[in-house]
mmCIF file of C-alpha atoms in Angstrom:
data_model
loop_
_atom_site.group_PDB
_atom_site.id
_atom_site.type_symbol
_atom_site.label_atom_id
_atom_site.label_comp_id
_atom_site.label_asym_id
_atom_site.label_seq_id
_atom_site.Cartn_x
_atom_site.Cartn_y
_atom_site.Cartn_z
ATOM 1 C CA UNK A 1179 0.000 0.000 0.000
ATOM 2 C CA UNK A 1180 1.120 3.523 -0.681
ATOM 3 C CA UNK A 1181 2.589 5.394 2.216
ATOM 4 C CA UNK A 1182 1.385 8.983 2.448
ATOM 5 C CA UNK A 1183 3.990 11.611 3.257
ATOM 6 C CA UNK A 1184 4.120 12.366 6.941
ATOM 7 C CA UNK A 1185 3.693 16.051 7.851
ATOM 8 C CA UNK A 1186 6.807 17.706 9.201
ATOM 9 C CA UNK A 1187 6.366 18.605 12.872
ATOM 10 C CA UNK A 1188 6.805 22.261 13.700
ATOM 11 C CA UNK A 1189 9.695 22.767 16.060
ATOM 12 C CA UNK A 1190 8.198 25.916 17.576
ATOM 13 C CA UNK A 1191 10.088 28.683 19.362
ATOM 14 C CA UNK A 1192 11.049 26.459 22.287
ATOM 15 C CA UNK A 1193 12.798 23.880 20.119
ATOM 16 C CA UNK A 1194 14.651 26.562 18.208
ATOM 17 C CA UNK A 1195 15.923 28.138 21.387
ATOM 18 C CA UNK A 1196 17.222 24.780 22.561
ATOM 19 C CA UNK A 1197 19.352 24.155 19.472
ATOM 20 C CA UNK A 1198 22.761 22.969 20.722
ATOM 21 C CA UNK A 1199 25.904 24.230 19.096
ATOM 22 C CA UNK A 1200 27.479 21.623 16.751
ATOM 23 C CA UNK A 1201 30.871 21.884 18.437
ATOM 24 C CA UNK A 1202 29.498 21.543 21.945
ATOM 25 C CA UNK A 1203 30.425 18.877 24.484
ATOM 26 C CA UNK A 1204 28.546 17.638 27.495
ATOM 27 C CA UNK A 1205 27.302 20.191 29.964
ATOM 28 C CA UNK A 1206 24.610 20.088 32.598
ATOM 29 C CA UNK A 1207 23.649 23.717 32.046
ATOM 30 C CA UNK A 1208 20.533 24.587 30.042
ATOM 31 C CA UNK A 1209 20.616 26.809 27.011
ATOM 32 C CA UNK A 1210 19.731 30.424 27.567
ATOM 33 C CA UNK A 1211 16.700 32.046 25.936
ATOM 34 C CA UNK A 1212 18.647 33.114 22.855
ATOM 35 C CA UNK A 1213 19.800 30.765 20.105
ATOM 36 C CA UNK A 1214 22.752 32.873 18.946
ATOM 37 C CA UNK A 1215 25.992 31.270 20.150
ATOM 38 C CA UNK A 1216 28.549 33.430 21.873
ATOM 39 C CA UNK A 1217 31.908 34.159 20.236
ATOM 40 C CA UNK A 1218 33.546 31.803 22.677
ATOM 41 C CA UNK A 1219 31.096 29.029 21.839
ATOM 42 C CA UNK A 1220 29.676 28.348 25.289
ATOM 43 C CA UNK A 1221 28.801 24.705 25.578
ATOM 44 C CA UNK A 1222 25.059 23.854 25.746
ATOM 45 C CA UNK A 1223 23.303 20.847 27.098
ATOM 46 C CA UNK A 1224 24.428 17.568 25.576
ATOM 47 C CA UNK A 1225 22.009 15.305 23.841
ATOM 48 C CA UNK A 1226 23.102 12.647 26.317
ATOM 49 C CA UNK A 1227 21.218 14.534 29.063
ATOM 50 C CA UNK A 1228 17.881 13.967 27.325
ATOM 51 C CA UNK A 1229 15.580 10.993 27.855
ATOM 52 C CA UNK A 1230 15.702 8.823 24.767
ATOM 53 C CA UNK A 1231 13.596 5.854 23.723
ATOM 54 C CA UNK A 1232 13.548 3.430 20.821
ATOM 55 C CA UNK A 1233 10.678 3.419 18.304
ATOM 56 C CA UNK A 1234 9.010 0.602 20.265
ATOM 57 C CA UNK A 1235 9.024 2.696 23.453
ATOM 58 C CA UNK A 1236 11.952 0.913 25.130
ATOM 59 C CA UNK A 1237 14.089 3.375 27.132
ATOM 60 C CA UNK A 1238 17.650 3.837 25.950
ATOM 61 C CA UNK A 1239 20.511 4.024 28.395
ATOM 62 C CA UNK A 1240 22.127 7.410 27.783
ATOM 63 C CA UNK A 1241 24.961 6.971 30.228
ATOM 64 C CA UNK A 1242 28.442 7.484 28.875
ATOM 65 C CA UNK A 1243 29.595 4.329 27.063
ATOM 66 C CA UNK A 1244 32.773 2.582 27.992
ATOM 67 C CA UNK A 1245 34.243 3.394 24.586
ATOM 68 C CA UNK A 1246 33.385 5.338 21.485
ATOM 69 C CA UNK A 1247 32.925 2.068 19.607
ATOM 70 C CA UNK A 1248 29.994 1.105 21.829
ATOM 71 C CA UNK A 1249 28.397 4.479 21.120
ATOM 72 C CA UNK A 1250 28.841 4.002 17.389
ATOM 73 C CA UNK A 1251 27.288 0.561 17.632
ATOM 74 C CA UNK A 1252 24.312 1.994 19.500
ATOM 75 C CA UNK A 1253 23.821 4.681 16.879
ATOM 76 C CA UNK A 1254 23.969 2.021 14.175
ATOM 77 C CA UNK A 1255 21.372 -0.021 16.062
ATOM 78 C CA UNK A 1256 18.981 2.925 16.032
ATOM 79 C CA UNK A 1257 19.427 3.186 12.261
ATOM 80 C CA UNK A 1258 18.677 -0.505 11.832
ATOM 81 C CA UNK A 1259 15.462 -0.223 13.845
ATOM 82 C CA UNK A 1260 14.299 2.624 11.624
ATOM 83 C CA UNK A 1261 14.668 0.381 8.553
ATOM 84 C CA UNK A 1262 11.513 -1.488 9.532
ATOM 85 C CA UNK A 1263 9.335 1.589 8.927
ATOM 86 C CA UNK A 1264 10.914 2.739 5.657
ATOM 87 C CA UNK A 1265 9.442 2.042 2.231
ATOM 88 C CA UNK A 1266 12.110 3.561 -0.039
ATOM 89 C CA UNK A 1267 15.777 2.565 -0.215
ATOM 90 C CA UNK A 1268 18.313 4.175 -2.547
ATOM 91 C CA UNK A 1269 22.044 3.481 -2.940
ATOM 92 C CA UNK A 1270 24.857 4.756 -5.166
ATOM 93 C CA UNK A 1271 27.649 2.393 -6.173
ATOM 94 C CA UNK A 1272 29.640 0.908 -9.066
ATOM 95 C CA UNK A 1273 31.362 4.015 -10.513
ATOM 96 C CA UNK A 1274 32.486 3.605 -14.136
ATOM 97 C CA UNK A 1275 34.730 5.770 -16.281
ATOM 98 C CA UNK A 1276 33.488 6.691 -19.774
ATOM 99 C CA UNK A 1277 35.940 7.953 -22.376
ATOM 100 C CA UNK A 1278 34.301 9.714 -25.323
ATOM 101 C CA UNK A 1279 35.605 11.825 -28.175
ATOM 102 C CA UNK A 1280 34.599 15.110 -26.566
ATOM 103 C CA UNK A 1281 34.810 14.321 -22.857
ATOM 104 C CA UNK A 1282 35.634 11.836 -20.145
ATOM 105 C CA UNK A 1283 33.262 11.384 -17.234
ATOM 106 C CA UNK A 1284 32.201 9.058 -14.427
ATOM 107 C CA UNK A 1285 28.768 7.485 -14.024
ATOM 108 C CA UNK A 1286 27.345 5.835 -10.923
ATOM 109 C CA UNK A 1287 24.737 3.135 -10.549
ATOM 110 C CA UNK A 1288 21.662 4.313 -8.634
ATOM 111 C CA UNK A 1289 19.647 1.393 -7.260
ATOM 112 C CA UNK A 1290 16.153 1.891 -5.858
ATOM 113 C CA UNK A 1291 13.983 -0.558 -3.922
ATOM 114 C CA UNK A 1292 10.524 0.505 -2.848
ATOM 115 C CA UNK A 1293 6.987 -0.566 -1.953
ATOM 116 C CA UNK A 1294 5.408 2.815 -2.746
ATOM 117 C CA UNK A 1295 2.493 2.888 -5.154
ATOM 118 C CA UNK A 1296 3.969 5.935 -6.921
ATOM 119 C CA UNK A 1297 6.521 3.603 -8.507
ATOM 120 C CA UNK A 1298 5.524 1.158 -11.245
ATOM 121 C CA UNK A 1299 8.160 -1.400 -10.261
ATOM 122 C CA UNK A 1300 9.576 -2.517 -6.916
ATOM 123 C CA UNK A 1301 13.180 -2.096 -8.056
ATOM 124 C CA UNK A 1302 15.108 0.161 -10.459
ATOM 125 C CA UNK A 1303 18.704 0.463 -11.540
ATOM 126 C CA UNK A 1304 19.907 3.433 -13.599
ATOM 127 C CA UNK A 1305 23.234 5.108 -14.272
ATOM 128 C CA UNK A 1306 23.732 8.782 -13.484
ATOM 129 C CA UNK A 1307 26.625 11.219 -13.784
ATOM 130 C CA UNK A 1308 27.325 14.208 -11.566
ATOM 131 C CA UNK A 1309 25.426 16.681 -13.746
ATOM 132 C CA UNK A 1310 22.307 14.513 -13.365
ATOM 133 C CA UNK A 1311 22.521 14.852 -9.590
ATOM 134 C CA UNK A 1312 22.972 18.590 -10.082
ATOM 135 C CA UNK A 1313 19.835 18.671 -12.267
ATOM 136 C CA UNK A 1314 17.886 16.901 -9.532
ATOM 137 C CA UNK A 1315 18.982 19.345 -6.867
ATOM 138 C CA UNK A 1316 18.074 22.345 -9.026
ATOM 139 C CA UNK A 1317 14.646 20.876 -9.694
ATOM 140 C CA UNK A 1318 14.079 20.282 -6.002
ATOM 141 C CA UNK A 1319 15.017 23.879 -5.242
ATOM 142 C CA UNK A 1320 12.622 25.130 -7.920
ATOM 143 C CA UNK A 1321 9.661 22.955 -6.948
ATOM 144 C CA UNK A 1322 10.192 22.879 -3.153
ATOM 145 C CA UNK A 1323 11.489 26.386 -2.358
ATOM 146 C CA UNK A 1324 10.268 26.278 1.251
ATOM 147 C CA UNK A 1325 12.379 23.226 2.102
ATOM 148 C CA UNK A 1326 16.056 22.747 2.847
ATOM 149 C CA UNK A 1327 17.651 20.802 -0.017
ATOM 150 C CA UNK A 1328 20.721 18.717 0.929
ATOM 151 C CA UNK A 1329 23.976 19.927 -0.663
ATOM 152 C CA UNK A 1330 25.992 18.197 -3.350
ATOM 153 C CA UNK A 1331 29.784 17.819 -3.152
ATOM 154 C CA UNK A 1332 31.683 20.517 -5.030
ATOM 155 C CA UNK A 1333 31.936 19.807 -8.752
ATOM 156 C CA UNK A 1334 35.302 21.370 -9.458
ATOM 157 C CA UNK A 1335 38.669 20.509 -7.989
ATOM 158 C CA UNK A 1336 41.876 22.493 -8.120
ATOM 159 C CA UNK A 1337 43.884 21.454 -11.156
ATOM 160 C CA UNK A 1338 47.052 19.616 -10.254
ATOM 161 C CA UNK A 1339 45.955 19.027 -6.645
ATOM 162 C CA UNK A 1340 43.334 16.301 -7.021
ATOM 163 C CA UNK A 1341 42.876 13.869 -9.878
ATOM 164 C CA UNK A 1342 39.101 13.680 -10.320
ATOM 165 C CA UNK A 1343 39.438 10.268 -11.976
ATOM 166 C CA UNK A 1344 41.543 8.721 -9.219
ATOM 167 C CA UNK A 1345 40.013 5.872 -7.227
ATOM 168 C CA UNK A 1346 40.235 7.873 -3.989
ATOM 169 C CA UNK A 1347 38.440 10.924 -5.388
ATOM 170 C CA UNK A 1348 35.753 8.870 -7.153
ATOM 171 C CA UNK A 1349 35.054 6.879 -3.999
ATOM 172 C CA UNK A 1350 34.818 10.047 -1.885
ATOM 173 C CA UNK A 1351 32.385 11.534 -4.386
ATOM 174 C CA UNK A 1352 30.360 8.312 -4.541
ATOM 175 C CA UNK A 1353 29.905 8.397 -0.767
ATOM 176 C CA UNK A 1354 28.810 12.047 -0.931
ATOM 177 C CA UNK A 1355 26.312 11.370 -3.718
ATOM 178 C CA UNK A 1356 24.975 8.359 -1.841
ATOM 179 C CA UNK A 1357 24.469 10.487 1.279
ATOM 180 C CA UNK A 1358 22.786 13.193 -0.834
ATOM 181 C CA UNK A 1359 20.159 10.746 -2.118
ATOM 182 C CA UNK A 1360 19.674 9.112 1.283
ATOM 183 C CA UNK A 1361 18.958 12.496 2.880
ATOM 184 C CA UNK A 1362 16.298 13.147 0.235
ATOM 185 C CA UNK A 1363 14.903 9.637 0.691
ATOM 186 C CA UNK A 1364 14.553 10.184 4.439
ATOM 187 C CA UNK A 1365 12.692 13.480 3.985
ATOM 188 C CA UNK A 1366 8.886 13.069 4.292
ATOM 189 C CA UNK A 1367 8.222 15.681 1.578
ATOM 190 C CA UNK A 1368 11.207 15.692 -0.795
ATOM 191 C CA UNK A 1369 11.099 11.916 -1.204
ATOM 192 C CA UNK A 1370 7.658 12.235 -2.851
ATOM 193 C CA UNK A 1371 8.779 14.891 -5.324
ATOM 194 C CA UNK A 1372 8.009 14.018 -8.969
ATOM 195 C CA UNK A 1373 11.508 15.014 -10.128
ATOM 196 C CA UNK A 1374 13.045 12.643 -7.587
ATOM 197 C CA UNK A 1375 10.858 9.863 -8.940
ATOM 198 C CA UNK A 1376 12.016 10.636 -12.495
ATOM 199 C CA UNK A 1377 15.653 10.714 -11.410
ATOM 200 C CA UNK A 1378 15.379 7.274 -9.820
ATOM 201 C CA UNK A 1379 13.406 5.571 -12.577
ATOM 202 C CA UNK A 1380 13.958 7.167 -16.019
ATOM 203 C CA UNK A 1381 16.339 5.329 -18.319
ATOM 204 C CA UNK A 1382 16.869 8.462 -20.401
ATOM 205 C CA UNK A 1383 17.000 11.560 -18.225
ATOM 206 C CA UNK A 1384 17.865 13.958 -21.067
ATOM 207 C CA UNK A 1385 14.240 14.105 -22.261
ATOM 208 C CA UNK A 1386 13.151 15.422 -18.876
ATOM 209 C CA UNK A 1387 16.024 17.869 -18.679
ATOM 210 C CA UNK A 1388 14.849 19.562 -21.883
ATOM 211 C CA UNK A 1389 11.572 20.516 -20.245
ATOM 212 C CA UNK A 1390 13.427 23.289 -18.456
ATOM 213 C CA UNK A 1391 11.223 25.494 -16.318
ATOM 214 C CA UNK A 1392 7.935 23.972 -17.486
ATOM 215 C CA UNK A 1393 7.343 22.029 -14.288
ATOM 216 C CA UNK A 1394 8.015 24.897 -11.888
ATOM 217 C CA UNK A 1395 5.444 25.075 -9.137
ATOM 218 C CA UNK A 1396 3.443 28.217 -8.475
ATOM 219 C CA UNK A 1397 5.219 28.548 -5.180
ATOM 220 C CA UNK A 1398 8.564 28.462 -6.936
ATOM 221 C CA UNK A 1399 7.496 31.156 -9.380
ATOM 222 C CA UNK A 1400 6.184 33.386 -6.631
ATOM 223 C CA UNK A 1401 9.454 33.132 -4.738
ATOM 224 C CA UNK A 1402 11.551 33.832 -7.805
ATOM 225 C CA UNK A 1403 9.574 36.804 -9.020
ATOM 226 C CA UNK A 1404 8.756 38.646 -5.813
ATOM 227 C CA UNK A 1405 8.538 42.387 -5.469
ATOM 228 C CA UNK A 1406 12.010 43.800 -5.945
ATOM 229 C CA UNK A 1407 13.135 46.998 -4.290
ATOM 230 C CA UNK A 1408 11.187 46.474 -1.055
ATOM 231 C CA UNK A 1409 13.475 45.930 1.906
ATOM 232 C CA UNK A 1410 12.399 43.575 4.637
ATOM 233 C CA UNK A 1411 11.799 45.412 7.887
ATOM 234 C CA UNK A 1412 13.200 42.691 10.113
ATOM 235 C CA UNK A 1413 13.231 38.937 10.464
ATOM 236 C CA UNK A 1414 11.175 37.407 13.264
ATOM 237 C CA UNK A 1415 13.413 36.765 16.261
ATOM 238 C CA UNK A 1416 13.494 32.983 15.837
ATOM 239 C CA UNK A 1417 14.643 33.227 12.207
ATOM 240 C CA UNK A 1418 17.122 35.991 13.031
ATOM 241 C CA UNK A 1419 18.539 33.611 15.646
ATOM 242 C CA UNK A 1420 18.852 30.856 13.037
ATOM 243 C CA UNK A 1421 20.720 33.256 10.732
ATOM 244 C CA UNK A 1422 23.156 34.263 13.495
ATOM 245 C CA UNK A 1423 23.645 30.623 14.410
ATOM 246 C CA UNK A 1424 24.466 29.675 10.820
ATOM 247 C CA UNK A 1425 26.988 32.508 10.502
ATOM 248 C CA UNK A 1426 28.880 31.341 13.585
ATOM 249 C CA UNK A 1427 28.527 27.695 12.616
ATOM 250 C CA UNK A 1428 30.000 28.327 9.143
ATOM 251 C CA UNK A 1429 32.845 30.403 10.570
ATOM 252 C CA UNK A 1430 33.891 27.787 13.114
ATOM 253 C CA UNK A 1431 33.576 24.847 10.733
ATOM 254 C CA UNK A 1432 35.565 26.744 8.099
ATOM 255 C CA UNK A 1433 38.344 27.299 10.631
ATOM 256 C CA UNK A 1434 38.347 23.626 11.637
ATOM 257 C CA UNK A 1435 38.406 22.603 7.969
ATOM 258 C CA UNK A 1436 41.439 24.793 7.196
ATOM 259 C CA UNK A 1437 43.340 23.596 10.262
ATOM 260 C CA UNK A 1438 42.493 19.950 9.524
ATOM 261 C CA UNK A 1439 43.770 20.298 5.965
ATOM 262 C CA UNK A 1440 46.969 21.871 7.236
ATOM 263 C CA UNK A 1441 47.444 19.042 9.751
ATOM 264 C CA UNK A 1442 46.959 16.441 7.009
ATOM 265 C CA UNK A 1443 49.452 18.251 4.774
ATOM 266 C CA UNK A 1444 52.031 18.292 7.561
ATOM 267 C CA UNK A 1445 51.369 14.620 8.326
ATOM 268 C CA UNK A 1446 51.983 13.670 4.702
ATOM 269 C CA UNK A 1447 55.208 15.704 4.624
ATOM 270 C CA UNK A 1448 56.312 13.991 7.843
ATOM 271 C CA UNK A 1449 55.404 10.636 6.306
ATOM 272 C CA UNK A 1450 57.710 11.296 3.351
ATOM 273 C CA UNK A 1451 60.580 12.023 5.748
ATOM 274 C CA UNK A 1452 59.882 8.889 7.788
ATOM 275 C CA UNK A 1453 59.947 6.714 4.687
ATOM 276 C CA UNK A 1454 63.425 8.013 3.886
ATOM 277 C CA UNK A 1455 64.515 7.870 7.508
ATOM 278 C CA UNK A 1456 63.732 4.218 8.275
ATOM 279 C CA UNK A 1457 65.807 2.520 5.557
ATOM 280 C CA UNK A 1458 68.901 4.462 6.677
ATOM 281 C CA UNK A 1459 69.014 2.438 9.890
ATOM 282 C CA UNK A 1460 68.549 -0.810 8.001
ATOM 283 C CA UNK A 1461 71.462 0.044 5.690
ATOM 284 C CA UNK A 1462 73.563 1.082 8.656
ATOM 285 C CA UNK A 1463 72.803 -2.245 10.350
ATOM 286 C CA UNK A 1464 74.303 -4.057 7.370
ATOM 287 C CA UNK A 1465 77.586 -2.276 7.974
ATOM 288 C CA UNK A 1466 77.697 -2.629 11.763
ATOM 289 C CA UNK A 1467 77.436 -6.289 12.704
ATOM 290 C CA UNK A 1468 77.463 -5.636 16.448
ATOM 291 C CA UNK A 1469 74.749 -2.977 16.126
ATOM 292 C CA UNK A 1470 72.727 -4.845 13.526
ATOM 293 C CA UNK A 1471 69.951 -6.013 15.838
ATOM 294 C CA UNK A 1472 69.106 -2.659 17.521
ATOM 295 C CA UNK A 1473 69.420 -0.772 14.222
ATOM 296 C CA UNK A 1474 67.048 -3.187 12.509
ATOM 297 C CA UNK A 1475 64.692 -2.735 15.446
ATOM 298 C CA UNK A 1476 64.694 1.051 14.996
ATOM 299 C CA UNK A 1477 64.063 0.621 11.274
ATOM 300 C CA UNK A 1478 61.113 -1.706 11.912
ATOM 301 C CA UNK A 1479 59.681 0.704 14.501
ATOM 302 C CA UNK A 1480 59.825 3.591 12.035
ATOM 303 C CA UNK A 1481 58.141 1.362 9.460
ATOM 304 C CA UNK A 1482 55.274 0.735 11.893
ATOM 305 C CA UNK A 1483 54.985 4.473 12.491
ATOM 306 C CA UNK A 1484 54.763 5.050 8.725
ATOM 307 C CA UNK A 1485 51.944 2.554 8.338
ATOM 308 C CA UNK A 1486 49.985 3.923 11.298
ATOM 309 C CA UNK A 1487 50.388 7.553 10.208
ATOM 310 C CA UNK A 1488 49.339 6.735 6.656
ATOM 311 C CA UNK A 1489 46.156 5.080 7.926
ATOM 312 C CA UNK A 1490 45.366 8.037 10.204
ATOM 313 C CA UNK A 1491 45.839 10.538 7.366
ATOM 314 C CA UNK A 1492 43.606 8.488 5.069
ATOM 315 C CA UNK A 1493 40.882 8.349 7.719
ATOM 316 C CA UNK A 1494 40.957 12.119 8.162
ATOM 317 C CA UNK A 1495 40.934 12.711 4.403
ATOM 318 C CA UNK A 1496 38.184 10.215 3.585
ATOM 319 C CA UNK A 1497 35.955 10.458 6.669
ATOM 320 C CA UNK A 1498 36.594 13.687 8.579
ATOM 321 C CA UNK A 1499 37.021 16.355 5.906
ATOM 322 C CA UNK A 1500 34.007 15.343 3.744
ATOM 323 C CA UNK A 1501 31.624 15.720 6.694
ATOM 324 C CA UNK A 1502 32.995 19.168 7.520
ATOM 325 C CA UNK A 1503 32.615 20.311 3.926
ATOM 326 C CA UNK A 1504 29.121 18.857 3.628
ATOM 327 C CA UNK A 1505 27.910 20.824 6.628
ATOM 328 C CA UNK A 1506 29.577 24.016 5.451
ATOM 329 C CA UNK A 1507 27.590 23.629 2.228
ATOM 330 C CA UNK A 1508 24.517 22.662 4.255
ATOM 331 C CA UNK A 1509 24.736 25.935 6.158
ATOM 332 C CA UNK A 1510 24.900 27.870 2.884
ATOM 333 C CA UNK A 1511 21.820 26.008 1.646
ATOM 334 C CA UNK A 1512 19.904 26.954 4.761
ATOM 335 C CA UNK A 1513 20.972 30.590 4.403
ATOM 336 C CA UNK A 1514 19.526 30.550 0.879
ATOM 337 C CA UNK A 1515 16.202 29.220 2.188
ATOM 338 C CA UNK A 1516 16.195 31.985 4.797
ATOM 339 C CA UNK A 1517 16.692 34.555 2.029
ATOM 340 C CA UNK A 1518 13.771 33.105 0.086
ATOM 341 C CA UNK A 1519 11.620 33.289 3.213
ATOM 342 C CA UNK A 1520 12.642 36.938 3.619
ATOM 343 C CA UNK A 1521 11.653 37.631 0.004
ATOM 344 C CA UNK A 1522 8.177 36.237 0.550
ATOM 345 C CA UNK A 1523 7.777 38.180 3.780
ATOM 346 C CA UNK A 1524 8.961 41.353 2.010
ATOM 347 C CA UNK A 1525 6.378 40.776 -0.714
ATOM 348 C CA UNK A 1526 3.680 40.325 1.932
ATOM 349 C CA UNK A 1527 4.679 43.518 3.735
ATOM 350 C CA UNK A 1528 4.734 45.445 0.452
ATOM 351 C CA UNK A 1529 1.221 44.290 -0.404
ATOM 352 C CA UNK A 1530 -0.042 45.239 3.041
ATOM 353 C CA UNK A 1531 1.412 48.722 2.699
ATOM 354 C CA UNK A 1532 -0.148 49.089 -0.741
ATOM 355 C CA UNK A 1533 -3.570 48.177 0.661
ATOM 356 C CA UNK A 1534 -3.163 50.609 3.544
ATOM 357 C CA UNK A 1535 -2.265 53.462 1.187
ATOM 358 C CA UNK A 1536 -5.463 52.955 -0.798
ATOM 359 C CA UNK A 1537 -7.471 53.666 2.385
ATOM 360 C CA UNK A 1538 -10.378 51.633 1.153
ATOM 361 C CA UNK A 1539 -13.464 51.488 3.339
ATOM 362 C CA UNK A 1540 -14.045 47.798 2.796
ATOM 363 C CA UNK A 1541 -12.599 45.801 5.708
ATOM 364 C CA UNK A 1542 -11.923 42.651 3.654
ATOM 365 C CA UNK A 1543 -8.279 41.894 2.860
ATOM 366 C CA UNK A 1544 -7.615 41.342 -0.879
ATOM 367 C CA UNK A 1545 -7.226 37.728 -1.955
ATOM 368 C CA UNK A 1546 -3.661 38.172 -3.254
ATOM 369 C CA UNK A 1547 -2.606 39.487 0.175
ATOM 370 C CA UNK A 1548 -4.164 36.483 1.883
ATOM 371 C CA UNK A 1549 -2.369 34.132 -0.512
ATOM 372 C CA UNK A 1550 0.910 35.887 0.183
ATOM 373 C CA UNK A 1551 0.317 35.526 3.908
ATOM 374 C CA UNK A 1552 -0.313 31.812 3.394
ATOM 375 C CA UNK A 1553 3.028 31.519 1.609
ATOM 376 C CA UNK A 1554 4.799 33.221 4.499
ATOM 377 C CA UNK A 1555 3.189 30.852 6.991
ATOM 378 C CA UNK A 1556 4.051 27.876 4.793
ATOM 379 C CA UNK A 1557 7.672 29.007 4.594
ATOM 380 C CA UNK A 1558 7.849 29.501 8.348
ATOM 381 C CA UNK A 1559 6.419 26.071 9.160
ATOM 382 C CA UNK A 1560 8.556 24.185 6.615
ATOM 383 C CA UNK A 1561 11.743 26.023 7.528
ATOM 384 C CA UNK A 1562 11.312 25.426 11.251
ATOM 385 C CA UNK A 1563 10.560 21.751 10.696
ATOM 386 C CA UNK A 1564 13.536 21.293 8.363
ATOM 387 C CA UNK A 1565 15.774 23.166 10.798
ATOM 388 C CA UNK A 1566 14.832 20.715 13.520
ATOM 389 C CA UNK A 1567 15.495 17.758 11.204
ATOM 390 C CA UNK A 1568 18.852 19.280 10.235
ATOM 391 C CA UNK A 1569 19.815 19.788 13.873
ATOM 392 C CA UNK A 1570 18.946 16.189 14.732
ATOM 393 C CA UNK A 1571 20.974 14.842 11.808
ATOM 394 C CA UNK A 1572 23.871 17.144 12.629
ATOM 395 C CA UNK A 1573 24.016 16.106 16.267
ATOM 396 C CA UNK A 1574 24.173 12.439 15.321
ATOM 397 C CA UNK A 1575 26.641 12.959 12.444
ATOM 398 C CA UNK A 1576 29.083 15.041 14.472
ATOM 399 C CA UNK A 1577 28.837 12.866 17.540
ATOM 400 C CA UNK A 1578 29.575 9.786 15.448
ATOM 401 C CA UNK A 1579 32.313 11.571 13.487
ATOM 402 C CA UNK A 1580 34.188 12.968 16.489
ATOM 403 C CA UNK A 1581 33.935 9.781 18.528
ATOM 404 C CA UNK A 1582 35.109 7.819 15.513
ATOM 405 C CA UNK A 1583 38.100 10.103 14.990
ATOM 406 C CA UNK A 1584 38.958 9.809 18.693
ATOM 407 C CA UNK A 1585 38.997 6.044 18.229
ATOM 408 C CA UNK A 1586 41.279 6.380 15.197
ATOM 409 C CA UNK A 1587 43.742 8.542 17.115
ATOM 410 C CA UNK A 1588 43.760 6.125 20.046
ATOM 411 C CA UNK A 1589 44.498 3.261 17.655
ATOM 412 C CA UNK A 1590 47.276 5.289 16.041
ATOM 413 C CA UNK A 1591 49.080 5.939 19.321
ATOM 414 C CA UNK A 1592 48.631 2.320 20.421
ATOM 415 C CA UNK A 1593 50.406 1.229 17.225
ATOM 416 C CA UNK A 1594 53.311 3.658 17.494
ATOM 417 C CA UNK A 1595 53.939 3.343 21.246
ATOM 418 C CA UNK A 1596 56.812 1.069 22.171
ATOM 419 C CA UNK A 1597 56.234 -0.982 25.271
#
């Protein structure tokens, strides 16, 4: 049977005020009345302080786990339990390189399994390239302007720095594209979008691409062609708080991203030196018979350090940096939705002023003003609900990411320590 889209719950002012900062750690103190984080990033209440329960109502022990691995396993268990209620599964895999006369590009296999009545078949398998994913995202922005659309990984890479056809780059992009589709699949509104259905099922996507703007919704048109020249008086406090939060969030994540890249660069430079350093002791041991054993031991120790450092650098490059960049792009996407909301509110305010200037005796508000007010309320409800969803995803993603990286660093030092 078809599963109707579930309405997004409104977070309300209280939920918005309780948004924790993404870089926060545990604290028993409650958040203050304002959402805007301080410059020093005061630490709000941890999610671990909240009462949690599984979908079946069973309480979840939120005490601190003995290790980060047990926490990661618990988070994975929650994901597995949610599988029972889902009716749409999408995955991206099997990247293939295509060499043509005019261009060379990579395609990915997109596999869909579903029980929804909107789909003619229970399973689909199509191949898509990056520009197809970009088309989908643009269509979602046009047809669902009130919702937060997940970001795509950046298309362009710096020439000479990253080979976009290397196995490492292709795999990193595949993971990002897979996460992009899974975030849409998990959304109770976006997952029912007609363009998403076409993307997952159409063998030839080019025919749909040629339709251009024909399928734009009325909401999309109204947002794109709002009254220009009218300046919004002020955002409501809760949305102003979201904007301030996103500014600080982007700034701090950008700083962490730059420092992390610099650390990785220095690690790789150190790794090059270690690889030259170790064999020197082995060669020396061949010349000094009496010192052969300790020199070989030093050489082997340096070799172990090389292996451990290489693994740590790969983990940071493949797991840590992509999450940081995704959420930097996510913040920009949310800022764009805020701007669209402001445009609709500005249009509404302009229409109200125009009605007031006419000084008409009739008390009834014109229909176009009422429709504009409905759009503002729709934007507010959708944006608050998507903000709450984004915060929930972010808390889980960063908690899992940081605990995982702590595990990786512990493993690194266990490998390089000499007992």
